[in-house]
Coordinates of C-alpha atoms and ligand atoms in Angstrom, one line a residue:
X1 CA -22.4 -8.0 -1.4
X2 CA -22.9 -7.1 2.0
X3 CA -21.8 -4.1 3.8
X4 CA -19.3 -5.6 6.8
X5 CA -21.1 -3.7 9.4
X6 CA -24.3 -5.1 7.7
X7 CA -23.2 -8.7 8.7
X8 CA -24.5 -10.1 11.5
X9 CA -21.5 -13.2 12.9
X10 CA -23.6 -14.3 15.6
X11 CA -23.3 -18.2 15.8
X12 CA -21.0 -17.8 12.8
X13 CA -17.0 -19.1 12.7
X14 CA -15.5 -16.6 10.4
X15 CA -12.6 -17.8 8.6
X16 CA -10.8 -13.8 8.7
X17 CA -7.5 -13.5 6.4
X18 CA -5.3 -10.7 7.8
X19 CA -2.7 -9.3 7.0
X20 CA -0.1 -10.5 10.3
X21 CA 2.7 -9.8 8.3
X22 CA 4.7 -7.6 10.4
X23 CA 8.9 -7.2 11.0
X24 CA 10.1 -8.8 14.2
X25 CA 13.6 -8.5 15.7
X26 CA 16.2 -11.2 16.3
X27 CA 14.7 -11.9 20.0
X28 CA 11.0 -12.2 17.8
X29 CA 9.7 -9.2 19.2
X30 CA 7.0 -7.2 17.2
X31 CA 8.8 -4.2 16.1
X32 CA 6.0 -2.4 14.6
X33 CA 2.5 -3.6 15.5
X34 CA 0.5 -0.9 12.6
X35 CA -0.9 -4.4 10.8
X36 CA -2.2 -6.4 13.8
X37 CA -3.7 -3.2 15.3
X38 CA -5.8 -2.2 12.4
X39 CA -7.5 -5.3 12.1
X40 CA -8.8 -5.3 16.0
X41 CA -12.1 -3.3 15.2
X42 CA -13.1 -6.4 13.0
X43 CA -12.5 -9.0 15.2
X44 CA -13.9 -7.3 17.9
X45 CA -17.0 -6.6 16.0
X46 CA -17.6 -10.9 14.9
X47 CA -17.0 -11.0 18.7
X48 CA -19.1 -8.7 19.8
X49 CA -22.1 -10.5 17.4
X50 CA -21.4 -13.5 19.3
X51 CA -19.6 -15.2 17.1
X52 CA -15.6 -16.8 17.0
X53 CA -12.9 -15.7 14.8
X54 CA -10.2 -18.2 12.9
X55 CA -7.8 -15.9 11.7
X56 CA -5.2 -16.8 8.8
X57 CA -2.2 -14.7 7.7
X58 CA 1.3 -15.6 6.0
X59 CA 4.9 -13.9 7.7
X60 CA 7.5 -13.1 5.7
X61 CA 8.9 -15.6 2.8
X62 CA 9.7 -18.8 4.5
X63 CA 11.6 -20.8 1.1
X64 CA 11.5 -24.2 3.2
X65 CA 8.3 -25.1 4.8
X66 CA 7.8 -24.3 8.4
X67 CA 10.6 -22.2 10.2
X68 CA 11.0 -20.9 13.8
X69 CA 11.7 -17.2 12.4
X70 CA 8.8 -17.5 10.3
X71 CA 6.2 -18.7 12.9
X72 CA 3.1 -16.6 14.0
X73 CA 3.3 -18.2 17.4
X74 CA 5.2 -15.2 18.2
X75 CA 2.2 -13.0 17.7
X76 CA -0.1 -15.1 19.9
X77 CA 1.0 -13.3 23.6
X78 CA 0.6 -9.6 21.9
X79 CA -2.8 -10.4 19.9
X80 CA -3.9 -11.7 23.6
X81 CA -3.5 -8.6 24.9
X82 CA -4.7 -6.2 22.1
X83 CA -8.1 -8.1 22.1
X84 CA -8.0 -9.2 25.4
X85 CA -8.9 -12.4 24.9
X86 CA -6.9 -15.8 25.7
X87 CA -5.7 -16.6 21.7
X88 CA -5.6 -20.5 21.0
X89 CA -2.9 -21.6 18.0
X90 CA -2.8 -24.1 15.3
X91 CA 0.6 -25.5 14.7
X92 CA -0.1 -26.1 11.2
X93 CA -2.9 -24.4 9.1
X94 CA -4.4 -27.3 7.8
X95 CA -3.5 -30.2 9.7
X96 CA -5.2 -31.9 12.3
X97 CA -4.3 -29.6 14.6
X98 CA -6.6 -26.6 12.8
X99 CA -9.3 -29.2 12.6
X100 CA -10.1 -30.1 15.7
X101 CA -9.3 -27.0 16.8
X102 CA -11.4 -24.8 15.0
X103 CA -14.2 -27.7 15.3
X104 CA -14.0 -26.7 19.3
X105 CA -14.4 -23.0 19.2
X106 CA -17.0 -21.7 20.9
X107 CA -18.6 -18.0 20.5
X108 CA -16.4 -15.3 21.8
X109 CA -12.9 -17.4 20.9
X110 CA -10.1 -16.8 18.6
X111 CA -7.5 -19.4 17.2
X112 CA -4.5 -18.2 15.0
X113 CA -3.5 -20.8 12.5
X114 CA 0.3 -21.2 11.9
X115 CA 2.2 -19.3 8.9
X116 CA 0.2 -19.9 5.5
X117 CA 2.8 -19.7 3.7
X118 CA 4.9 -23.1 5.2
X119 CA 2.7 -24.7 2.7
X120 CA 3.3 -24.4 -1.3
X121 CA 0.0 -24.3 -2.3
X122 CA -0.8 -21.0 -0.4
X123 CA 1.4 -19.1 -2.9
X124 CA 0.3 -21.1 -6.1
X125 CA -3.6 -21.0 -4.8
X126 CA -4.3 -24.5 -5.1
X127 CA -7.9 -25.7 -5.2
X128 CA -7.6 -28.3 -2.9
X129 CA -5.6 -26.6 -0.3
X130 CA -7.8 -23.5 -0.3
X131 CA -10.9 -26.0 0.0
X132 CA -9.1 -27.7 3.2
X133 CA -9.0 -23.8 4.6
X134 CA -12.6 -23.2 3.9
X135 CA -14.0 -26.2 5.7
X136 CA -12.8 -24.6 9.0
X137 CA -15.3 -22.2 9.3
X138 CA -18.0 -20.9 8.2
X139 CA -18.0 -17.7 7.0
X140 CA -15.3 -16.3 4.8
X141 CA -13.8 -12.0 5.7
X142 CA -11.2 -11.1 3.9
X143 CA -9.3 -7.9 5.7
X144 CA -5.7 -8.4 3.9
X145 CA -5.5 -5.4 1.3
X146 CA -1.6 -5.6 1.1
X147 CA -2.1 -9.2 -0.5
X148 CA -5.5 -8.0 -2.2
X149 CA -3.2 -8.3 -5.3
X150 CA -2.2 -11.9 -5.0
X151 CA -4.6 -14.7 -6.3
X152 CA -3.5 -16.9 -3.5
X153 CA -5.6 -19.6 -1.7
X154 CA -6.7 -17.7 1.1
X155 CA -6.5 -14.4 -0.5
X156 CA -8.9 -15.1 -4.0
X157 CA -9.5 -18.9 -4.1
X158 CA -11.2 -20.0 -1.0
X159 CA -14.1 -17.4 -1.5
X160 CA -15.0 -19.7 -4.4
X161 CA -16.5 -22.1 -1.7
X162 CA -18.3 -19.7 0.2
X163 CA -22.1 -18.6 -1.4
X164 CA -22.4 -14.8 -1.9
X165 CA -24.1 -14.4 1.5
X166 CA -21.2 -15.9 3.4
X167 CA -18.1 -13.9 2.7
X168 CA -17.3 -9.9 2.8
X169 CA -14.2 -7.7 3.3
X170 CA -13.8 -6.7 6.7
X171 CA -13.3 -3.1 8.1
X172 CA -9.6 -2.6 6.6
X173 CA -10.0 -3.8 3.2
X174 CA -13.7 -2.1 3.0
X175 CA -12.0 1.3 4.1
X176 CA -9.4 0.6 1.4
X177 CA -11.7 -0.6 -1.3
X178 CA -14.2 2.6 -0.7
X179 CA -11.0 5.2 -0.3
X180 CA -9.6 3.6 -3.5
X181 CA -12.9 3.3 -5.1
X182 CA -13.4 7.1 -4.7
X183 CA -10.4 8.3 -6.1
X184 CA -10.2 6.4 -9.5
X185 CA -13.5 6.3 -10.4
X186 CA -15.5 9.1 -8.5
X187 CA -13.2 11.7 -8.3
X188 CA -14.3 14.9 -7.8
X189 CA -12.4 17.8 -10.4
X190 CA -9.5 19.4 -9.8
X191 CA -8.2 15.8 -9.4
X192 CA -4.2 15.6 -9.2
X193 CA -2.5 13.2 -8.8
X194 CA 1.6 13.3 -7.8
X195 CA 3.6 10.5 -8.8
X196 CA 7.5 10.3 -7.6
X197 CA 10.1 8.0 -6.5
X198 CA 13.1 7.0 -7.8
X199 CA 12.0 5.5 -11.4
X200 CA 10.0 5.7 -14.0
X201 CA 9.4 2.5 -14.9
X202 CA 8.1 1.6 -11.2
X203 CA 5.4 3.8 -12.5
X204 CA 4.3 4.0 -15.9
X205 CA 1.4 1.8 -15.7
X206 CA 0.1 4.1 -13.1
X207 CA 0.8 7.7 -15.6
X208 CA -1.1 5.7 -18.2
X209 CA -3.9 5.0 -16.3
X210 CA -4.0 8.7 -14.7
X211 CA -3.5 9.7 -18.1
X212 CA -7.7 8.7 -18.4
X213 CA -8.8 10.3 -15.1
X214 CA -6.8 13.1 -13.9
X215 CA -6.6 16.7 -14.7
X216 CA -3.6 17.5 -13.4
X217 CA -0.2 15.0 -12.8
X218 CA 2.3 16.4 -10.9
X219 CA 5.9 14.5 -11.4
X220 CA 8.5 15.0 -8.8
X221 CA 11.5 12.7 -7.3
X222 CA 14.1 11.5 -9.2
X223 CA 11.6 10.0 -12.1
X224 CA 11.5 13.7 -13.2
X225 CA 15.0 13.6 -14.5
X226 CA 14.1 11.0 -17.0
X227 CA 11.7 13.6 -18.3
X228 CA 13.9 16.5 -18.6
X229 CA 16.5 14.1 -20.4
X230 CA 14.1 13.5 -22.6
X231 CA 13.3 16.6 -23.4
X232 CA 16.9 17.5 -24.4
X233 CA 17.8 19.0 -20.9
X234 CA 21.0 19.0 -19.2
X235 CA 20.7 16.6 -16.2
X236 CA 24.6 16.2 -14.7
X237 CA 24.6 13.1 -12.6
X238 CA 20.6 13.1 -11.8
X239 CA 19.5 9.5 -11.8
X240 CA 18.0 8.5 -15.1
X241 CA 16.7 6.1 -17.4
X242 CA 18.2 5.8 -20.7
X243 CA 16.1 3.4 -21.8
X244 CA 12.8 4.9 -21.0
X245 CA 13.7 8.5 -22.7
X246 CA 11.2 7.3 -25.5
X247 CA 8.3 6.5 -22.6
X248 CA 8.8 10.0 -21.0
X249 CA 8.2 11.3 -24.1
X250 CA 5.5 9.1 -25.5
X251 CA 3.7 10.2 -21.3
X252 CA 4.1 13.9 -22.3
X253 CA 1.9 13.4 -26.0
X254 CA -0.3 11.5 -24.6
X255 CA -1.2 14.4 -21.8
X256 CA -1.0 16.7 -24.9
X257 CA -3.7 14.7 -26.7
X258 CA -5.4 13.9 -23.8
X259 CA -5.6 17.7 -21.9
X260 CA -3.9 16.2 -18.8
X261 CA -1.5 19.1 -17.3
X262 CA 2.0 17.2 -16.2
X263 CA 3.7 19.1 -14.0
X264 CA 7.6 18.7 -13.9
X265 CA 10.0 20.3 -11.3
X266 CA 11.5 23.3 -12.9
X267 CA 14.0 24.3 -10.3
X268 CA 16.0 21.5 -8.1
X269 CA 18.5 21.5 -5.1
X270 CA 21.5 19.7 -6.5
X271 CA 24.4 18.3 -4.7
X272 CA 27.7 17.0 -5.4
X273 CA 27.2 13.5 -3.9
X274 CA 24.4 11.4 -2.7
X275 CA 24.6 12.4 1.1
X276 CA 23.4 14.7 3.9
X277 CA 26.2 16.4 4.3
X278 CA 27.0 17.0 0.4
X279 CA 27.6 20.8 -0.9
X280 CA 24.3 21.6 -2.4
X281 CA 23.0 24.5 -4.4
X282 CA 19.5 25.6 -6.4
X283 CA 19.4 24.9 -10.3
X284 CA 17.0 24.8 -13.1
X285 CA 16.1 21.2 -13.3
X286 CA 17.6 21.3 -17.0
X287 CA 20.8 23.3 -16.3
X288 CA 22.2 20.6 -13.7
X289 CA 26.5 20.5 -14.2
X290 CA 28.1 17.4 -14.8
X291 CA 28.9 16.1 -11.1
X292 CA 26.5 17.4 -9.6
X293 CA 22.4 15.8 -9.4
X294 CA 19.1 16.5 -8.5
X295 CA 18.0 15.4 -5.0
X296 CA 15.1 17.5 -4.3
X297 CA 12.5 19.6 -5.8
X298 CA 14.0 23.3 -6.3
X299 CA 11.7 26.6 -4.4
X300 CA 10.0 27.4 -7.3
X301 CA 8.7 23.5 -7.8
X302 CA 7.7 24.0 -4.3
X303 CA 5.8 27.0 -5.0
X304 CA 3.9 25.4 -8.3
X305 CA 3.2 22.2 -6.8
X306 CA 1.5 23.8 -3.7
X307 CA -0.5 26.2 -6.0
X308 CA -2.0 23.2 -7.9
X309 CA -2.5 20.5 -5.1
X310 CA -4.4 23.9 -2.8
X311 CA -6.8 24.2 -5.9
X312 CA -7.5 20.3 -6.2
X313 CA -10.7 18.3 -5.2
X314 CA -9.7 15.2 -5.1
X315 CA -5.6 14.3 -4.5
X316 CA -3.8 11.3 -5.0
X317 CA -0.3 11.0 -3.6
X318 CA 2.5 8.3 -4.4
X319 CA 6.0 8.8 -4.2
X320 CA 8.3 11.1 -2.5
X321 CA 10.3 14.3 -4.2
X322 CA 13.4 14.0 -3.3
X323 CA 15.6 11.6 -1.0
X324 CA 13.5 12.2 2.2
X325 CA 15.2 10.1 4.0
X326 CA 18.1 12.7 4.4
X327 CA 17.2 15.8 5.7
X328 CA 18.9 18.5 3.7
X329 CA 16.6 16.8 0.7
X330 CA 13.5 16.5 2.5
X331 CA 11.8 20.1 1.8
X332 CA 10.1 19.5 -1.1
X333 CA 8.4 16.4 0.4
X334 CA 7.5 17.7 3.4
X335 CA 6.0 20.8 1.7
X336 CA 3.9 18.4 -0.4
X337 CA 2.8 17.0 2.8
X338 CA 1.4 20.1 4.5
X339 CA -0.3 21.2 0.5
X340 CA -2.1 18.0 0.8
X341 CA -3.2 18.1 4.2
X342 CA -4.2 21.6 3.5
X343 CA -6.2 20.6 0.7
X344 CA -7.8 18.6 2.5
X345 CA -8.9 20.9 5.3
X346 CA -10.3 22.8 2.6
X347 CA -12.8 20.2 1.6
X348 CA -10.4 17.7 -0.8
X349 CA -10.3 13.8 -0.9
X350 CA -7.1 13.1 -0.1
X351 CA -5.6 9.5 -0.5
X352 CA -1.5 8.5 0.2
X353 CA -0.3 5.6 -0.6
X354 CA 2.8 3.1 -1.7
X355 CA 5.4 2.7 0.7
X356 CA 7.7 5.7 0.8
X357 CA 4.6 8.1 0.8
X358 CA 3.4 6.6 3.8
X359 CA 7.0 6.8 5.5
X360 CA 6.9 10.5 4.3
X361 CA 3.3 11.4 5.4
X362 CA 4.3 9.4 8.9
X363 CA 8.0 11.6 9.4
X364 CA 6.3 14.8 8.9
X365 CA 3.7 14.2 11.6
X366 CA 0.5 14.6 9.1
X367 CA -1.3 11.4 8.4
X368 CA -4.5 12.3 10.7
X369 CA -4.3 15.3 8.4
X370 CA -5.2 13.1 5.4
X371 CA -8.4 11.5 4.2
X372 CA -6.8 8.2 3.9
X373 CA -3.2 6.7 4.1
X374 CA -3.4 3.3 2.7
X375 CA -1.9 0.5 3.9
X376 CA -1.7 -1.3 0.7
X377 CA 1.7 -0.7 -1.3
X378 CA 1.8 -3.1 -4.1
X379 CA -1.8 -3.9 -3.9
X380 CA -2.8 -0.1 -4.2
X381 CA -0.3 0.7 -7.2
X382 CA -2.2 -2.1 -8.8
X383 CA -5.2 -0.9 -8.3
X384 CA -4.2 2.2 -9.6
X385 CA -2.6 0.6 -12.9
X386 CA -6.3 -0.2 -13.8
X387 CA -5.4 -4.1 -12.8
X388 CA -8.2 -6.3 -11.2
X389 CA -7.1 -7.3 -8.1
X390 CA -8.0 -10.9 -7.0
X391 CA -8.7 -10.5 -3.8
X392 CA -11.3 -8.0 -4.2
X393 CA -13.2 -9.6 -7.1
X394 CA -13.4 -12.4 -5.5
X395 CA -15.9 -11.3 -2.9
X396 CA -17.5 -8.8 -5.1
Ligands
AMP1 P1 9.9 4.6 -4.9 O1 10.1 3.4 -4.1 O2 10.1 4.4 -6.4 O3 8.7 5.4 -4.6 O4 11.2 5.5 -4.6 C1 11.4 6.0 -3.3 C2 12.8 6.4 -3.2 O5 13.2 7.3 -4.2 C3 13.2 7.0 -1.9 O6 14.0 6.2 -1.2 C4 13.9 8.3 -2.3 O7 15.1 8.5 -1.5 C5 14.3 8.1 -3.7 N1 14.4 9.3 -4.5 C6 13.5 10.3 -4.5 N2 14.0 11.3 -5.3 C7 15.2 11.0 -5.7 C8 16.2 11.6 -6.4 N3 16.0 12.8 -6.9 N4 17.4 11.0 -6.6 C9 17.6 9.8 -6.1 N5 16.7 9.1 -5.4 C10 15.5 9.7 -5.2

């Protein structure tokens, strides 16, 4: 496979899938732009080889075939400006539209095909529709990690109709593949990882595979109560899972057997109800009173934590450890967030990923204080579940 920077597009149409999905607000103005502008490097680079760029992308979950909300026309005016070129659009992705529009483009252009995702056989990767896709262009980059995990037709199945020299990840997914890549298979020792969130079950494919490759996994969020139920503590009102009690337990022998060190919260800060402005109060994370639950990691969780991420090589971060989101819970997050960005000063691979460890990394100011924040949510926990994501194996 070739390297994307290896690639020369001169004379080429590449057929790019990105990843357009992106919020807009009632008036169908971009509201956050983060997706569209990280994949302007590798259009500008097929460009810059002198060649033109069809790009294809779904937006949102349009149920009914095409729909105004839906429609990536209202990308076309801000994607103008970011690459500062003129953008053409196809009003349908397949039709004849996208044919003779795509059969037109010169060197230098770029043409946006309408949503993917107004046609069924996107979603269910059909053969024939992914085919259709492939005949308008060339060349084949696929720079959509967030869907890496989806064997859809423009994510997995039209690379099937492109020969090995004619299709390669472009600059997001490579950076994501490599960062990724690193992590779960070359990590360097100490390697811990810290898992939280609200549940457990969100996460135990990802323990078990950790389970194999770390050294150390801290547990934080309110996942850890699950774990202290199970070990016979006293959890109050702290979420929990009742009916993964014999999982935590089952994750804690299997670190046993397998010399993995999990790391639990020993202290908490526990309030009296789920809100900012809630009475709150320091605990043992198995002492919590009836009424009362665990929001946030406790000081001396702080303190442990910090200790062990500091002495780490390689650090993998998913999951906040505690609600965040309000800020009389959001210490023990935010203290993660400088261990790991001092870690990585010090010489650690760092990688954050999964939605709400992104948010976190984002609030606290830090993320150019990481090695990588990935983009990729469900397509990175995947990844880390030991799972073979379509997307990727289908160019490698
Ligand atoms: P997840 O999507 O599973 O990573 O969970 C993230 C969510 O878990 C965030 O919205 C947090 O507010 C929430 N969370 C973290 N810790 C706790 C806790 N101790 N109790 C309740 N919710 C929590």
């Amino acid at each position: 496979m070739h390297s994307f920077s290896d690639f020369s597009f001169n004379g080429k149409k590449a057929l790019v899938r990105v990843d357009f999905n992106v919020p807009l607000d009632a008036a169908f103005k971009i509201t956050d732009d983060t997706r569209i502008t990280a994949t302007i490097p590798t259009i500008r680079k097929i460009l810059n080889d002198g060649g033109s760029v069809i790009l294809m992308s779904h937006l949102g979950r349009p149920k009914e075939g095409p729909t105004e909300k839906y429609s990536l026309r209202h990308l076309v005016s801000h994607l103008s400006d970011l690459l500062n070129v003129k953008v053409q659009f196809a009003n349908d992705a397949v039709g004849e539209d996208a044919v003779q529009m795509a059969a037109a483009l010169k060197a230098g252009q770029v043409l946006l095909l309408e949503n993917l995702r107004f046609h069924k056989e996107e979603e269910k990767g059909d053969r024939a529709f992914a085919e259709k896709l492939s005949k308008l262009g060339n060349v084949y980059v696929n720079d959509a990690f967030g869907t890496a995990h989806r064997a859809h037709a423009s994510t997995a199945v039209i690379a099937d109709f492109f020969g090995t020299n004619e299709k390669t990840f472009g600059l997001v997914m490579e950076g994501e593949v490599k960062s990724a890549e690193k992590v779960l298979h070359h990590a360097a020792p100490p390697f811990t990882a810290i898992i939280g969130g609200a549940k457990v079950s969100d996460k135990i494919l990802i323990i078990e595979n950790l389970l194999q490759r770390a050294n150390n996994i801290i547990i934080g969020g309110g996942m850890a109560y699950t774990f202290f139920k199970a070990m016979g503590g006293h959890i109050g009102n702290s979420l929990c899972e009742d009916d993964r009690l014999d999982t935590a337990r089952d994750i804690l022998e299997k670190a046993k057997a397998n010399k993995v060190q999990i790391i639990l919260p020993e202290d908490a800060i526990i309030a009296d109800q789920f809100s900012n402005e809630a009475q709150t109060r320091e605990c043992m994370s198995n002492e919590i009173p009836d009424g009362w639950m665990g929001l946030d990691i406790g000081p001396k969780a702080r303190m442990a934590f910090e200790e062990v991420i500091q002495k780490s090589k390689t650090v993998l971060w998913n999951g906040p450890m505690g609600v965040f989101e309000m800020d009389s819970f959001a210490k023990g997050t935010e203290t993660i967030a400088h261990a790991v960005a001092k870690a990585t000063s010090n010489g650690a691979f760092s990688l954050i990923g999964g939605g709400d460890s992104v948010a976190a990394i984002n609030k606290f100011n830090l993320a150019n204080q990481v090695s990588y924040v990935s983009t990729g949510g469900g397509a990175l926990l995947e990844y880390f579940e030991g799972k073979t994501l379509p997307g990727i194996a289908a160019i490698q």
